[in-house]
Structures are given as structure tokens and as C-alpha cells.
mmCIF file of C-alpha atoms in Angstrom:
data_model
loop_
_atom_site.group_PDB
_atom_site.id
_atom_site.type_symbol
_atom_site.label_atom_id
_atom_site.label_comp_id
_atom_site.label_asym_id
_atom_site.label_seq_id
_atom_site.Cartn_x
_atom_site.Cartn_y
_atom_site.Cartn_z
ATOM 1 C CA MET A 28 112.248 116.516 114.827
ATOM 2 C CA GLN A 29 112.492 113.214 112.639
ATOM 3 C CA LYS A 30 110.248 112.484 109.860
ATOM 4 C CA TYR A 31 108.247 108.948 109.878
ATOM 5 C CA ILE A 32 106.675 107.307 107.234
ATOM 6 C CA LEU A 33 103.662 105.281 108.135
ATOM 7 C CA SER A 34 101.761 102.937 106.004
ATOM 8 C CA VAL A 35 97.985 102.926 107.023
ATOM 9 C CA VAL A 36 95.697 99.941 105.669
ATOM 10 C CA VAL A 37 92.148 101.329 105.389
ATOM 11 C CA GLN A 38 88.529 99.954 104.392
ATOM 12 C CA ASN A 39 87.876 101.683 101.193
ATOM 13 C CA ASN A 40 84.702 103.847 102.341
ATOM 14 C CA ALA A 41 83.568 107.177 101.635
ATOM 15 C CA GLY A 42 84.918 109.660 103.962
ATOM 16 C CA VAL A 43 87.601 107.322 105.318
ATOM 17 C CA LEU A 44 90.296 109.914 104.212
ATOM 18 C CA ALA A 45 88.387 112.787 105.952
ATOM 19 C CA ARG A 46 88.069 111.062 109.210
ATOM 20 C CA VAL A 47 92.110 110.074 109.432
ATOM 21 C CA SER A 48 93.024 113.611 108.265
ATOM 22 C CA SER A 49 90.669 115.179 110.625
ATOM 23 C CA LEU A 50 92.096 112.914 113.454
ATOM 24 C CA PHE A 51 95.567 114.693 112.636
ATOM 25 C CA GLY A 52 93.936 118.078 113.031
ATOM 26 C CA ARG A 53 91.967 117.547 116.243
ATOM 27 C CA ARG A 54 95.663 116.531 118.163
ATOM 28 C CA GLY A 55 97.174 119.191 116.454
ATOM 29 C CA TYR A 56 99.679 117.184 114.053
ATOM 30 C CA ASN A 57 100.832 118.252 110.972
ATOM 31 C CA ILE A 58 100.671 115.593 108.014
ATOM 32 C CA ASP A 59 103.915 116.483 105.215
ATOM 33 C CA SER A 60 102.809 113.965 102.926
ATOM 34 C CA LEU A 61 99.769 111.762 102.235
ATOM 35 C CA THR A 62 98.940 109.896 99.375
ATOM 36 C CA VAL A 63 96.065 107.333 98.872
ATOM 37 C CA SER A 64 95.179 104.735 96.380
ATOM 38 C CA ALA A 65 93.139 101.527 95.978
ATOM 39 C CA THR A 66 95.389 98.188 96.417
ATOM 40 C CA ASN A 67 95.002 95.039 94.264
ATOM 41 C CA ASP A 68 91.782 94.756 96.473
ATOM 42 C CA PRO A 69 89.227 97.388 95.337
ATOM 43 C CA LYS A 70 87.738 97.423 99.285
ATOM 44 C CA ILE A 71 91.193 98.483 100.604
ATOM 45 C CA SER A 72 92.965 101.408 100.395
ATOM 46 C CA ARG A 73 96.855 102.303 101.494
ATOM 47 C CA MET A 74 97.777 105.747 102.620
ATOM 48 C CA SER A 75 101.376 106.704 103.015
ATOM 49 C CA ILE A 76 101.614 109.437 105.609
ATOM 50 C CA ILE A 77 104.721 111.301 106.515
ATOM 51 C CA VAL A 78 104.535 112.972 109.883
ATOM 52 C CA GLN A 79 106.899 114.662 111.910
ATOM 53 C CA GLY A 80 107.651 114.560 115.473
ATOM 54 C CA ASP A 81 109.686 112.627 117.993
ATOM 55 C CA GLU A 82 108.980 108.886 119.114
ATOM 56 C CA PRO A 83 106.310 109.790 121.716
ATOM 57 C CA ILE A 84 104.534 111.641 119.198
ATOM 58 C CA LEU A 85 104.798 108.899 116.606
ATOM 59 C CA GLU A 86 103.537 106.443 119.342
ATOM 60 C CA GLN A 87 100.556 108.322 119.743
ATOM 61 C CA ILE A 88 99.766 108.904 116.150
ATOM 62 C CA ILE A 89 99.713 105.157 115.869
ATOM 63 C CA LYS A 90 97.626 104.371 118.761
ATOM 64 C CA GLN A 91 94.883 107.178 117.592
ATOM 65 C CA LEU A 92 94.796 105.600 113.992
ATOM 66 C CA SER A 93 94.446 102.454 115.021
ATOM 67 C CA LYS A 94 91.155 103.116 116.931
ATOM 68 C CA LEU A 95 89.538 104.228 113.733
ATOM 69 C CA GLU A 96 87.084 101.587 112.886
ATOM 70 C CA GLU A 97 87.877 101.937 109.153
ATOM 71 C CA VAL A 98 91.652 101.365 109.944
ATOM 72 C CA MET A 99 92.732 97.508 109.322
ATOM 73 C CA ARG A 100 96.962 98.230 110.236
ATOM 74 C CA VAL A 101 99.217 100.971 110.805
ATOM 75 C CA ASP A 102 103.011 100.150 110.252
ATOM 76 C CA HIS A 103 105.717 102.433 110.822
ATOM 77 C CA LEU A 104 108.224 102.162 107.962
ATOM 78 C CA MET A 105 111.655 102.786 107.706
ATOM 79 C CA GLU A 106 113.133 103.531 104.197
ATOM 80 C CA ASP A 107 115.712 101.042 104.458
ATOM 81 C CA ASP A 108 113.258 98.382 105.418
ATOM 82 C CA SER A 109 110.743 99.208 102.531
ATOM 83 C CA CYS A 110 110.385 100.361 99.312
ATOM 84 C CA CYS A 111 109.223 103.867 99.151
ATOM 85 C CA SER A 112 109.548 106.275 96.573
ATOM 86 C CA GLU A 113 108.489 110.219 95.784
ATOM 87 C CA LEU A 114 108.228 112.267 92.850
ATOM 88 C CA VAL A 115 109.381 115.772 92.560
ATOM 89 C CA PHE A 116 109.409 118.093 89.676
ATOM 90 C CA VAL A 117 111.121 121.674 90.494
ATOM 91 C CA LYS A 118 111.132 124.831 88.002
ATOM 92 C CA LEU A 119 114.496 126.553 88.253
ATOM 93 C CA ARG A 120 115.943 129.626 87.032
ATOM 94 C CA ALA A 121 118.657 129.029 84.283
ATOM 95 C CA ASP A 122 119.244 132.272 82.350
ATOM 96 C CA THR A 123 122.695 131.749 81.582
ATOM 97 C CA GLY A 124 124.538 128.707 79.876
ATOM 98 C CA GLU A 125 127.194 128.129 82.836
ATOM 99 C CA THR A 126 123.900 127.975 85.047
ATOM 100 C CA ARG A 127 122.317 125.207 82.742
ATOM 101 C CA ASP A 128 125.349 123.398 82.526
ATOM 102 C CA ALA A 129 125.647 123.575 86.385
ATOM 103 C CA ILE A 130 122.094 122.241 86.458
ATOM 104 C CA ARG A 131 122.604 119.631 84.248
ATOM 105 C CA GLN A 132 125.810 118.572 86.385
ATOM 106 C CA THR A 133 123.603 118.415 89.453
ATOM 107 C CA CYS A 134 121.033 116.305 87.595
ATOM 108 C CA GLY A 135 123.801 113.729 86.779
ATOM 109 C CA LEU A 136 124.857 112.975 90.234
ATOM 110 C CA TYR A 137 121.126 112.867 91.439
ATOM 111 C CA GLU A 138 120.040 110.829 88.439
ATOM 112 C CA ALA A 139 117.251 113.728 87.880
ATOM 113 C CA HIS A 140 115.932 114.153 84.321
ATOM 114 C CA ILE A 141 115.509 117.826 82.561
ATOM 115 C CA VAL A 142 111.892 117.375 81.082
ATOM 116 C CA GLU A 143 111.598 120.742 80.030
ATOM 117 C CA SER A 144 113.915 123.484 79.130
ATOM 118 C CA GLY A 145 112.747 126.919 77.957
ATOM 119 C CA GLU A 146 114.751 130.272 77.777
ATOM 120 C CA ASN A 147 114.914 131.381 81.559
ATOM 121 C CA ALA A 148 114.118 128.128 83.252
ATOM 122 C CA MET A 149 114.048 124.287 83.366
ATOM 123 C CA ILE A 150 112.299 121.971 84.849
ATOM 124 C CA VAL A 151 113.772 118.703 86.493
ATOM 125 C CA GLU A 152 112.062 115.425 87.454
ATOM 126 C CA LEU A 153 113.408 113.255 90.402
ATOM 127 C CA THR A 154 111.838 110.116 91.621
ATOM 128 C CA ASP A 155 113.707 108.639 94.520
ATOM 129 C CA VAL A 156 113.448 108.261 98.364
ATOM 130 C CA PRO A 157 112.262 111.411 100.527
ATOM 131 C CA SER A 158 115.829 111.486 102.250
ATOM 132 C CA ARG A 159 117.484 111.926 99.064
ATOM 133 C CA ILE A 160 115.139 114.270 97.221
ATOM 134 C CA ASP A 161 115.604 116.380 100.269
ATOM 135 C CA ALA A 162 119.405 116.197 99.802
ATOM 136 C CA PHE A 163 118.517 117.335 96.241
ATOM 137 C CA LEU A 164 116.548 119.914 96.966
ATOM 138 C CA ASP A 165 118.870 121.282 99.103
ATOM 139 C CA VAL A 166 121.903 121.331 96.391
ATOM 140 C CA ILE A 167 119.259 123.206 93.678
ATOM 141 C CA SER A 168 118.288 125.655 96.136
ATOM 142 C CA ASN A 169 121.476 127.406 95.217
ATOM 143 C CA PHE A 170 119.932 127.824 91.450
ATOM 144 C CA GLY A 171 116.814 129.553 92.226
ATOM 145 C CA VAL A 172 113.812 127.723 92.620
ATOM 146 C CA ILE A 173 110.887 129.336 90.857
ATOM 147 C CA GLU A 174 108.228 126.727 91.932
ATOM 148 C CA MET A 175 107.915 122.867 92.793
ATOM 149 C CA SER A 176 105.455 120.406 93.305
ATOM 150 C CA ARG A 177 106.127 117.124 95.201
ATOM 151 C CA SER A 178 103.763 114.153 94.962
ATOM 152 C CA GLY A 179 104.049 112.246 98.447
ATOM 153 C CA VAL A 180 105.438 109.256 99.300
ATOM 154 C CA THR A 181 103.809 105.668 98.680
ATOM 155 C CA ALA A 182 105.777 102.937 100.553
ATOM 156 C CA ILE A 183 105.373 99.250 101.195
ATOM 157 C CA ARG A 184 107.464 96.962 103.296
ATOM 158 C CA LYS A 185 109.842 95.072 102.009
#
């Protein structure tokens, strides 16, 4: 299964988020990531949604979203053809000096930032495209992830 980024421009009306999310639930599709915010026009919002599936599922989701009254436009965005970014905070187990040094070195490779360092743990922040965050999380999982929080993708076509 592949991940797809959808940019959905909607009218900024009460209940539009509920209608979009319930569409996914009724069809049995899962939303991996969802961010919503107003645009430069306060009457319009942009939803950035990440979904998993194959091409037929993607086509079906786009068709169903396009049928909703408040939806003005649905675009399938590719990481290479758009500006997209996501934020992740990861709290890692860091009991020894060796582990702390290894975490710092890994953070340097990915341009991640250590935002908090305690006796037994470090909190790391990375803002990047989703695929690079996934790769970073694969590498740092060896250190022992205590907890993690991802913001969801925000995206716009170039």
C-alpha cells in the first residue's frame, strides 16, 4: 500500500470537517494524517490528508470528496511537485553517554534538533517531508522510543 497526499480546498463552514471525516469512515478508509487551517481567504480552508491504499482507492476517495457540497477542489500532491512539511517530536531513552552521542550524531545527519535533554531521555524535533520523517523514525527506533507526536502534513502545490 502506498501513501497519498490530498489537498482539499473547502468552504470554511461549520461541520465540513465532520462531513469529510465521516465520508472516510463510511467507506472504510483510514486517515493517516489530517491537518486543516484557514487560507488567506477566511471563507476557505485547506485540508491536507494522507491516506493509504492503491490507485483505485485513491481515485474513489477523490471522486467521493469531490461530490461533497463544500468541497471546492481536490488535488493529489506528490512530495516532489509540492511543498509539504510535517513536524514530529520524539522522546528517546538516553540512559548513557554513548546513547546520547549516538542520538546527537543521528540528529545531525537528519538536521533534527534536540529540544530537551533530561537524565534518562531526550526529546528530538524534526520538520521535513513525510518520507524523510519515516526514514528518521526507522533509524531512531533502535534507541528506544518512549513516546512520539506527529503534527500531520501541511502541503501546497508548487
